[in-house]
mmCIF file of C-alpha atoms and ligand atoms in Angstrom:
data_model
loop_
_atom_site.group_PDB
_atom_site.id
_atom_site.type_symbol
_atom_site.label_atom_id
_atom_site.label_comp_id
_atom_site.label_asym_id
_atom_site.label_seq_id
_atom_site.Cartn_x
_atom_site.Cartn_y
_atom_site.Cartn_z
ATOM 1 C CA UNK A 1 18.912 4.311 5.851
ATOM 2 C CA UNK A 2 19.471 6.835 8.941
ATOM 3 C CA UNK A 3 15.903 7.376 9.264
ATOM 4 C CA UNK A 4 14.150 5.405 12.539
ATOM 5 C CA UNK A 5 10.524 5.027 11.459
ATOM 6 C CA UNK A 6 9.104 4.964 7.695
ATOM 7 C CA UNK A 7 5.584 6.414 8.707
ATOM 8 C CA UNK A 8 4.543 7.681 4.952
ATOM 9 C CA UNK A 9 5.937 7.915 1.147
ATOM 10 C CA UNK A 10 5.287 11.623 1.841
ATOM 11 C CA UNK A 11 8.273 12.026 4.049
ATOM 12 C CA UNK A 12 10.511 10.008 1.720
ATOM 13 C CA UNK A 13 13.221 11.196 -0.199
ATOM 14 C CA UNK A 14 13.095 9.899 -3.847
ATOM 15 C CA UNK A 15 16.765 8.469 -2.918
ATOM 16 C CA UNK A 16 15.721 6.498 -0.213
ATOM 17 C CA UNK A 17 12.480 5.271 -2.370
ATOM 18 C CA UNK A 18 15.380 4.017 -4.771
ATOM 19 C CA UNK A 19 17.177 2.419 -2.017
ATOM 20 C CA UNK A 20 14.453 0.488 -0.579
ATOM 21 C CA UNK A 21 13.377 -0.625 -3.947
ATOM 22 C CA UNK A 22 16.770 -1.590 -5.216
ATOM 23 C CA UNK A 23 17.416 -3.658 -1.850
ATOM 24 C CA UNK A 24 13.997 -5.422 -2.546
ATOM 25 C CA UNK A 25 15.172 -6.378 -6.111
ATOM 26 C CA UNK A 26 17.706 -7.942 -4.609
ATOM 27 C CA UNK A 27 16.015 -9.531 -1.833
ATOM 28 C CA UNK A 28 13.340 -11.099 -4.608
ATOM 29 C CA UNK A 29 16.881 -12.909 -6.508
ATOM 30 C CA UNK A 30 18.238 -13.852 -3.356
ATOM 31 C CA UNK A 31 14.749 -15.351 -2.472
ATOM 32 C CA UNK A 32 14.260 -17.099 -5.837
ATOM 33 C CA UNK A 33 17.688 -18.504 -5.867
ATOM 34 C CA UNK A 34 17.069 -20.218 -2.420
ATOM 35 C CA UNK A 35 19.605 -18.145 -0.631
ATOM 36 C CA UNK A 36 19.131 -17.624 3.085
ATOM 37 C CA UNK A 37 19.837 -14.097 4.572
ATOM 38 C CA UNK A 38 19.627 -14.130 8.360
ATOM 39 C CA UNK A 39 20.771 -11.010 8.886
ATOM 40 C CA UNK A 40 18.119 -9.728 11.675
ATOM 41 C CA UNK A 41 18.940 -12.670 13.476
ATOM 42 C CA UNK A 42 18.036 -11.755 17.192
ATOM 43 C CA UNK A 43 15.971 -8.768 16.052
ATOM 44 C CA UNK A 44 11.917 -9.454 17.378
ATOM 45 C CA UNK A 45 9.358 -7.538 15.171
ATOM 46 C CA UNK A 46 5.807 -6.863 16.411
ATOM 47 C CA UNK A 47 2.837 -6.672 14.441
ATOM 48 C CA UNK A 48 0.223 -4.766 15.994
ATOM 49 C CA UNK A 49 -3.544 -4.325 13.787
ATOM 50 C CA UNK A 50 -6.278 -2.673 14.876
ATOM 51 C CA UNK A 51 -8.020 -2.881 11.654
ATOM 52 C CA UNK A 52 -8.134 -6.343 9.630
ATOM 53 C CA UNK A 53 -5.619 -7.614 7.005
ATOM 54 C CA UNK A 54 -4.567 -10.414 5.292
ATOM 55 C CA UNK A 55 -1.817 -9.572 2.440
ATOM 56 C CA UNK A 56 0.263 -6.921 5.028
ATOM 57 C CA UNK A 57 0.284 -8.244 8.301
ATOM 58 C CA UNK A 58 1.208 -11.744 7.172
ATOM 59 C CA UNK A 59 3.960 -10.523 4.738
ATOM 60 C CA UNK A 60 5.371 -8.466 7.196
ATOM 61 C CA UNK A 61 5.491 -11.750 9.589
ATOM 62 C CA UNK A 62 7.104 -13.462 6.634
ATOM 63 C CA UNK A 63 9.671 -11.085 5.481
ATOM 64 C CA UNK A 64 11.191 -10.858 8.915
ATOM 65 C CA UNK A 65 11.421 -14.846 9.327
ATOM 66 C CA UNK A 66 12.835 -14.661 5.668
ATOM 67 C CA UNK A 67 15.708 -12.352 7.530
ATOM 68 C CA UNK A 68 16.027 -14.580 10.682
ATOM 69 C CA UNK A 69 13.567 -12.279 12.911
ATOM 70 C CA UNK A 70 11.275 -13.552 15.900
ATOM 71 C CA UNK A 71 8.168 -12.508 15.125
ATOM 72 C CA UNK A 72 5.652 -11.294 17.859
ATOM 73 C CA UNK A 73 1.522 -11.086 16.611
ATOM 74 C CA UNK A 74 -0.400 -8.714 18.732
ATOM 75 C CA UNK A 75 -4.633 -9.626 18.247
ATOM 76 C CA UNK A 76 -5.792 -6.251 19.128
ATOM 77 C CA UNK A 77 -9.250 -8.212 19.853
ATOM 78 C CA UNK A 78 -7.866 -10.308 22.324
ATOM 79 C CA UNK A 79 -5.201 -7.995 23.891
ATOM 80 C CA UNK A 80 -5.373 -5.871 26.953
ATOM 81 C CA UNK A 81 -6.380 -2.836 24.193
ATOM 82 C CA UNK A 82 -9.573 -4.745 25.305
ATOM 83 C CA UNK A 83 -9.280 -3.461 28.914
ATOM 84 C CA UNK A 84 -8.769 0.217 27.325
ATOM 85 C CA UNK A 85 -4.941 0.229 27.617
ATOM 86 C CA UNK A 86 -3.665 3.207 25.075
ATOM 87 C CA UNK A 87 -1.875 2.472 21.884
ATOM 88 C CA UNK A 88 1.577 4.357 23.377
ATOM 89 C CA UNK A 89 1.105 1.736 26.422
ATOM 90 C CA UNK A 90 0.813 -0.596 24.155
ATOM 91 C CA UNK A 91 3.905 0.459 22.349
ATOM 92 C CA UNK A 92 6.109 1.105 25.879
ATOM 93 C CA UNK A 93 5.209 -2.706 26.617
ATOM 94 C CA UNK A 94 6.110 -3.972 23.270
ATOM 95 C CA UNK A 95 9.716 -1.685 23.778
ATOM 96 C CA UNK A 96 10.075 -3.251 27.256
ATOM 97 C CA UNK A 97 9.794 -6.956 25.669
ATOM 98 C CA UNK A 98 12.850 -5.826 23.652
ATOM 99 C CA UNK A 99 10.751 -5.189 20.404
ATOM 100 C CA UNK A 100 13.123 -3.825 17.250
ATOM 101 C CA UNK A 101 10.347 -3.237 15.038
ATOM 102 C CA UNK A 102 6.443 -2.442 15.825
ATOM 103 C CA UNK A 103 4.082 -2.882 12.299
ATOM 104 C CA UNK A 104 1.015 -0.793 12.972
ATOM 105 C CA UNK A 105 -2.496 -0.925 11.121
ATOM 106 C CA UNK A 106 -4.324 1.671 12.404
ATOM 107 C CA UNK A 107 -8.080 3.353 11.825
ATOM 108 C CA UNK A 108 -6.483 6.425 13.166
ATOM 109 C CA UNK A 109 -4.404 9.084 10.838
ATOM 110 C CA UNK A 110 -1.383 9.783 12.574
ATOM 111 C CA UNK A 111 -1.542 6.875 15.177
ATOM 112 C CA UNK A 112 1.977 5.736 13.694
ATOM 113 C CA UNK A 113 3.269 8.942 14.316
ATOM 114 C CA UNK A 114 2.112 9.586 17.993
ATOM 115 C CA UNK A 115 3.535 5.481 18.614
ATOM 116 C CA UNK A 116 7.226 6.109 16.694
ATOM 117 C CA UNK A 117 7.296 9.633 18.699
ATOM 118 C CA UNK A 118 6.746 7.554 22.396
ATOM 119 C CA UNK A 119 8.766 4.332 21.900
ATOM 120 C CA UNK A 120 12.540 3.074 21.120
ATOM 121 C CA UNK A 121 11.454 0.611 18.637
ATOM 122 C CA UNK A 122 11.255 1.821 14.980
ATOM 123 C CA UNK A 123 7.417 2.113 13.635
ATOM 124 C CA UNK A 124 6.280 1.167 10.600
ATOM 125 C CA UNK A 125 3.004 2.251 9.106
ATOM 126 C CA UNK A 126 0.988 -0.648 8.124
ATOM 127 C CA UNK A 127 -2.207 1.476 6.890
ATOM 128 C CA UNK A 128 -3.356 4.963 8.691
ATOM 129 C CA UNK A 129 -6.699 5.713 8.160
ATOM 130 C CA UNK A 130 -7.014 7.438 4.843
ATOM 131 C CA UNK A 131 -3.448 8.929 5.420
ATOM 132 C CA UNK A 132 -1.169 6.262 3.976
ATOM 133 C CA UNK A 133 -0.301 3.217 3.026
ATOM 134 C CA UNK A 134 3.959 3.182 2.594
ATOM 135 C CA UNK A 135 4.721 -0.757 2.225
ATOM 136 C CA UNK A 136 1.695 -0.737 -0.926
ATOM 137 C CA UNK A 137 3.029 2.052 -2.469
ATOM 138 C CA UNK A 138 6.747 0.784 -2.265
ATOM 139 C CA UNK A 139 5.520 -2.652 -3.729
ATOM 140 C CA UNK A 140 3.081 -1.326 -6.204
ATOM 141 C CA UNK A 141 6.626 0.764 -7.728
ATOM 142 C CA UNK A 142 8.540 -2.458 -7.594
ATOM 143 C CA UNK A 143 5.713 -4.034 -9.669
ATOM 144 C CA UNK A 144 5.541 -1.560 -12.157
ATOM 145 C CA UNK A 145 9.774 -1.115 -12.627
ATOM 146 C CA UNK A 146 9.256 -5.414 -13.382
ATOM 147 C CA UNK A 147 7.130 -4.334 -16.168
ATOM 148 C CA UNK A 148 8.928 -1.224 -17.554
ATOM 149 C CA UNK A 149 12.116 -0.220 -17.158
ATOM 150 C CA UNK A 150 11.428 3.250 -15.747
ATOM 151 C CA UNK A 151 8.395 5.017 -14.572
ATOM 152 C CA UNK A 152 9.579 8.533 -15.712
ATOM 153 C CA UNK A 153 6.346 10.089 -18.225
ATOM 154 C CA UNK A 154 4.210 6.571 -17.314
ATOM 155 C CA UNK A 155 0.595 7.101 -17.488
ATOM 156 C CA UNK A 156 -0.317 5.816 -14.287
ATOM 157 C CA UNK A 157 -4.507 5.741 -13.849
ATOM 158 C CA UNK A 158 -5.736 5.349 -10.067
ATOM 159 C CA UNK A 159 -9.924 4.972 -10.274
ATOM 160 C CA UNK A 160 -12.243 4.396 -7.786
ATOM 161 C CA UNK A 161 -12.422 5.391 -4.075
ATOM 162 C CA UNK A 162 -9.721 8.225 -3.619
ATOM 163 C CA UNK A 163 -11.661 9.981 -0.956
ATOM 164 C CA UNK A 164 -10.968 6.691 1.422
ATOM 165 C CA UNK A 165 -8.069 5.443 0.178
ATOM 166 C CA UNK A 166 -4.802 5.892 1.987
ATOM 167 C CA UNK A 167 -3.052 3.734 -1.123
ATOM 168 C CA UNK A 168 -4.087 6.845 -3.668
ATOM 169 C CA UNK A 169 -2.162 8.584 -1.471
ATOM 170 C CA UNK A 170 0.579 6.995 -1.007
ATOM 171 C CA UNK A 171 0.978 6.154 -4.395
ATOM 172 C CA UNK A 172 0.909 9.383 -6.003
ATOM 173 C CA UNK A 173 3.204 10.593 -3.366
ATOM 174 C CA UNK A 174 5.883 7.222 -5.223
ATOM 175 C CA UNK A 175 4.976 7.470 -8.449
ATOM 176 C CA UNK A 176 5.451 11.269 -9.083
ATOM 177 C CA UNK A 177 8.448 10.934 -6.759
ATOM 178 C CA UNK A 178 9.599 8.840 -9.644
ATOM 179 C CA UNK A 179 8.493 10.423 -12.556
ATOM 180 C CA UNK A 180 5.401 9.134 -13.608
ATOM 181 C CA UNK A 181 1.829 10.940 -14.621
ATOM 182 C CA UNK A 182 -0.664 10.037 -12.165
ATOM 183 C CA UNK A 183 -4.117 10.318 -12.866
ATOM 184 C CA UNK A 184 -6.681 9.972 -10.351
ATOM 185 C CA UNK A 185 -10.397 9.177 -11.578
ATOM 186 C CA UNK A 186 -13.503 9.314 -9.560
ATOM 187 C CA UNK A 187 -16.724 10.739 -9.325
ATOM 188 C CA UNK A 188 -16.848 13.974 -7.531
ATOM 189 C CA UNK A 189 -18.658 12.674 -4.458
ATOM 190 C CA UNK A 190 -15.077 10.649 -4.077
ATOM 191 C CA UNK A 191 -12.268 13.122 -5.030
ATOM 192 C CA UNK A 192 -11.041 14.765 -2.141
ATOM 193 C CA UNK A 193 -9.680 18.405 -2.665
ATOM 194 C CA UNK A 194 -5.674 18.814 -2.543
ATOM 195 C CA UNK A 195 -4.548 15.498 -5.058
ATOM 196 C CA UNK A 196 -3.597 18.108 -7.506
ATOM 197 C CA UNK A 197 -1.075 19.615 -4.860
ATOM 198 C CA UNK A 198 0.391 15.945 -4.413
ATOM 199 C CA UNK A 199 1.130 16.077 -8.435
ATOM 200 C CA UNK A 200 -1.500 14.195 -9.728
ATOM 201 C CA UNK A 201 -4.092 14.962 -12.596
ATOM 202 C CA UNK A 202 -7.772 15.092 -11.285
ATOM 203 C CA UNK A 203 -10.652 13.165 -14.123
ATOM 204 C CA UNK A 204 -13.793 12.117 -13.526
ATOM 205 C CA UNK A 205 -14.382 10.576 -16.955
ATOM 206 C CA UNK A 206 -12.483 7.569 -16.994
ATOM 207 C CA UNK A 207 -12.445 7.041 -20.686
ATOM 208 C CA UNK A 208 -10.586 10.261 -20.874
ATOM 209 C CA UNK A 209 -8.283 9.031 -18.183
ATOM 210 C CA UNK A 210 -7.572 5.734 -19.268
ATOM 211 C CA UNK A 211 -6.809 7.505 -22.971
ATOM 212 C CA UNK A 212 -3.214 6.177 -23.604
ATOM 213 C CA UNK A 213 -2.106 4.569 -19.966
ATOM 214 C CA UNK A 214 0.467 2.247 -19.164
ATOM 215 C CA UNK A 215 -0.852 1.487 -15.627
ATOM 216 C CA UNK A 216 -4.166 1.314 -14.366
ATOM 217 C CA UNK A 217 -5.260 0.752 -10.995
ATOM 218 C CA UNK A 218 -8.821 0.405 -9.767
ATOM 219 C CA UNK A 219 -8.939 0.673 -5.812
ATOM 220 C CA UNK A 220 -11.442 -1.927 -3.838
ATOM 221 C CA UNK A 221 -14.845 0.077 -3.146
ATOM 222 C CA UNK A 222 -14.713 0.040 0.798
ATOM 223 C CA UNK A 223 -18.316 -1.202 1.833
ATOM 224 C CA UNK A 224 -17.413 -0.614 5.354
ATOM 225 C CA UNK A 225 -16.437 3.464 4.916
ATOM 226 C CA UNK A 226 -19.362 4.139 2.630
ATOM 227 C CA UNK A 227 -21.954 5.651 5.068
ATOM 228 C CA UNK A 228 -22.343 8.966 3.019
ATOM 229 C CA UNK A 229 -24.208 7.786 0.096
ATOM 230 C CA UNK A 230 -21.336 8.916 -2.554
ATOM 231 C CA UNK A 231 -22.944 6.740 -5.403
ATOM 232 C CA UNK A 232 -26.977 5.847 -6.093
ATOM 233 C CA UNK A 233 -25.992 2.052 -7.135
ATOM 234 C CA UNK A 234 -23.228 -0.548 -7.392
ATOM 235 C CA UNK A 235 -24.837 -0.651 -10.768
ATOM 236 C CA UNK A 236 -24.838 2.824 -11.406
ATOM 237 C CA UNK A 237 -21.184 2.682 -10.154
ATOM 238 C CA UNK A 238 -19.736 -0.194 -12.298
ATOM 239 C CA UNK A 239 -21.123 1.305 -15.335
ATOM 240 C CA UNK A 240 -18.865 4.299 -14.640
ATOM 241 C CA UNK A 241 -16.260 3.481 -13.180
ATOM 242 C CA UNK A 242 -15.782 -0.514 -13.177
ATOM 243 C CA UNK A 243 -12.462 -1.909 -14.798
ATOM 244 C CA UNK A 244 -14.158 -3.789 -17.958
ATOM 245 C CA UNK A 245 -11.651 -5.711 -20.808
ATOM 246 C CA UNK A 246 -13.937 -3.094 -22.937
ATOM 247 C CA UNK A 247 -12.781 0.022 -21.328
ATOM 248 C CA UNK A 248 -9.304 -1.623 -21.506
ATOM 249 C CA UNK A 249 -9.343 -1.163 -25.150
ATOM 250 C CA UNK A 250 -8.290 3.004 -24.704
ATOM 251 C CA UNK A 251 -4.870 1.905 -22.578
ATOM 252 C CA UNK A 252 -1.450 1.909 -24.230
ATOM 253 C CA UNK A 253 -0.226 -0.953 -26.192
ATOM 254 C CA UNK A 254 1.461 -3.063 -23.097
ATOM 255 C CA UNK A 255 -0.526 -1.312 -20.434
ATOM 256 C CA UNK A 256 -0.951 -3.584 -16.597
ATOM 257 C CA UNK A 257 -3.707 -3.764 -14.462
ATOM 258 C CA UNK A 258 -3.026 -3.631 -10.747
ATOM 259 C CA UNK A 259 -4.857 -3.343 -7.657
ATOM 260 C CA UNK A 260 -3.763 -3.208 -3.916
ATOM 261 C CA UNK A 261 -6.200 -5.535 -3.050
ATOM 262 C CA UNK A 262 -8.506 -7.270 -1.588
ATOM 263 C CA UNK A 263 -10.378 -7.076 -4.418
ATOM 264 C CA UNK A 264 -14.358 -6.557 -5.296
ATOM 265 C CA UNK A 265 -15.091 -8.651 -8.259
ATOM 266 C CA UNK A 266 -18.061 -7.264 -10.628
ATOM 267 C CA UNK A 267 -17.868 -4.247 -8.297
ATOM 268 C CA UNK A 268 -14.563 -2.056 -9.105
ATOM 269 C CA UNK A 269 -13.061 -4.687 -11.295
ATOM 270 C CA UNK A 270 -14.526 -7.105 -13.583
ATOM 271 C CA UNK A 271 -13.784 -11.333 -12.546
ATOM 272 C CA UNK A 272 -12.320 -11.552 -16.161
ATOM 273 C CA UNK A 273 -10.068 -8.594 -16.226
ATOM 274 C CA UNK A 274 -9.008 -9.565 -12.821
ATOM 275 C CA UNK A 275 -8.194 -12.735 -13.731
ATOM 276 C CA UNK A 276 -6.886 -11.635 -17.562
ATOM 277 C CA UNK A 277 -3.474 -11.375 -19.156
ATOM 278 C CA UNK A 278 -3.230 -7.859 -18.177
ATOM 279 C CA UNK A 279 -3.595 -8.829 -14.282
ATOM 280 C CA UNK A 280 -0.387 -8.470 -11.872
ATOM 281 C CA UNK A 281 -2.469 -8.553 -8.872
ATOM 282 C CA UNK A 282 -0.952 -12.039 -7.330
ATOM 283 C CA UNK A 283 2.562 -10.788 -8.598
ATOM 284 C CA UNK A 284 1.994 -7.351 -6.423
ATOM 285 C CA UNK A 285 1.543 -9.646 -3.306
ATOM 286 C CA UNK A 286 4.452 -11.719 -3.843
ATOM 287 C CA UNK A 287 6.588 -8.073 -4.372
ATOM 288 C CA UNK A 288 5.298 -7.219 -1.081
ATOM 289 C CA UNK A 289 7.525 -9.796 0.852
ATOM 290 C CA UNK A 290 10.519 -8.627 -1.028
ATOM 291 C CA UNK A 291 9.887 -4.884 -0.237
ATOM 292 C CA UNK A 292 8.705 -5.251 3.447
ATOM 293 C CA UNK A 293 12.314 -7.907 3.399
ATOM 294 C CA UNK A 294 13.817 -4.414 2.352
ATOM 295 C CA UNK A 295 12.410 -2.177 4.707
ATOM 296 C CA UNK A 296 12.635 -4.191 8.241
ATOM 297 C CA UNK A 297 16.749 -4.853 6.741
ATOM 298 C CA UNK A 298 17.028 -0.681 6.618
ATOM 299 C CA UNK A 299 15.942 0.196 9.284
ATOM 300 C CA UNK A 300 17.340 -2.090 11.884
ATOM 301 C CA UNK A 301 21.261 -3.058 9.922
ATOM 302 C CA UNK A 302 22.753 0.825 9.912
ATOM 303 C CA UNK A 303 25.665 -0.276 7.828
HETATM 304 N N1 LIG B 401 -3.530 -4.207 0.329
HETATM 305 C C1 LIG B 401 -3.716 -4.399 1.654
HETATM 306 O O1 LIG B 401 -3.366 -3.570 2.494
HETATM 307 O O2 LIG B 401 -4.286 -5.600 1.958
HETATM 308 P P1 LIG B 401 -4.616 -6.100 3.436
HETATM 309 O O3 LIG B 401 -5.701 -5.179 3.992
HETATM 310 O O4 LIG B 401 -5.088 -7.524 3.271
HETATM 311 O O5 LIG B 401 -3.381 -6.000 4.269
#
């Protein structure tokens, strides 16, 4: 991969979406067979969230022990960003501690832009603000090509919070990238103009949506975004838009349930569909190691 920074699916050529994700399927054998590939040996990758996580920041950390890495945790809450120093300082000092890699959660759209712009260390976007999301999107694809052997004409069905979510966007950018039909289902109050200029099909019935899909994917209703009153009721919600085995019933013969996580149960998702046969939520997370494996490898062994 020539490319320094992977700051957004958006910028990605469908090639180099291919390339990451055929690396990562190789990563994932290489990991189940026990292998050990140290090939970032002396390579230090920083992980620096200013917003909470659990399933990226620690995979990241993972995948790049997995390739031999040092790994280097900055806790934005106890950090001198607590003294007011600026992200790009931030970013100079983790370039001057001979950093290969800086991981960065952000609230901010564009943050991981202004840092990969300002430092020597390649930048990887953790999470942007409602921009994007690169690393779920890359493992959500590698999730779905374990379940069907291409996503070209796939019915893919993203419902929920679009408005807030930087993994809708993200995603459609992938999946049309690789052929699929995206769908993405919400109430008005959370469908932000432009999706149908990223590809993707706009419903707010979901019935109608989830008519004949192969994928559906219910995003996590974020309690701490929704100041704007975009729904009267979690009630009123659910019984709209909440993932249900019943509403299952109108998906294709073989159809998945994902969901980027972390996950509201009885909220956006019901406990038993979450839990269910159709569920690939806990294999998503375990994809994640092998992807992020793939993308630290790219971008720091040019071969
Ligand atoms: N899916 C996701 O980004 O999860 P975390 O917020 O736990 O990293």
């Amino acid at each position: 991969m020539k490319r320094k920074d992977i700051l957004g699916i958006k910028d990605l050529t469908r090639s180099e979406i291919t390339e990451i994700l055929n690396t990562a399927k190789s990563m994932r054998e290489s990991l189940v067979a026990g292998e050990r590939l140290p090939v970032m040996h002396g390579k230090n990758v920083a992980t620096l969230f200013y917003e909470n996580s659990t399933r990226t920041k620690n995979s990241f950390e993972l995948a790049a022990k997995n390739l031999g890495a040092t790994t280097t945790s900055i806790s934005v809450a106890t950090s001198s960003v607590q003294k007011g120093e600026s992200l790009v300082d931030t970013g100079k000092t983790l370039d001057a501690l001979r950093t290969d890699v800086i991981i960065l959660r952000h609230p901010i759209a564009g943050a991981p832009r202004l840092l990969a712009d300002n430092v020597k260390a390649s930048v990887v976007n953790a999470g942007d603000g409602f921009n994007e999301h690169p690393s779920q999107a890359l493992l959500d694809a590698m999730t779905a090509l374990r379940h069907f052997s291409s996503l070209a004409g796939l019915k893919i069905v993203i419902v929920g919070d679009i408005l807030h979510s930087r993994v809708a966007r993200s995603d459609t950018h992938c999946f049309t990238k690789l052929g699929a039909e995206v769908t993405v289902c919400a109430p008005y109050t959370l469908l932000p103009d432009g999706f149908e200029s990223l590809g993707a099909r706009v419903e707010t019935d979901l019935d109608k949506a989830l008519d004949g899909a192969n994928i559906v994917m219910p995003l996590r209703i974020q309690r701490e975004r929704m100041l704007g009153g975009y729904f009267s009721s979690l009630e009123e919600y659910r019984a709209y838009y909440g993932i249900t085995e019943k509403r299952l019933r109108f998906c294709a013969a073989g159809a998945i349930v994902m969901h980027p996580a972390p996950i509201n149960r009885e909220a956006e998702i019901a406990g038993d569909v979450a839990d269910g046969p159709m569920s690939v939520i806990e294999e998503q997370v375990t994809n994640g190691v092998a992807v992020r494996m793939a993308m630290l490898q790219l971008l720091t062994i040019k071969g």
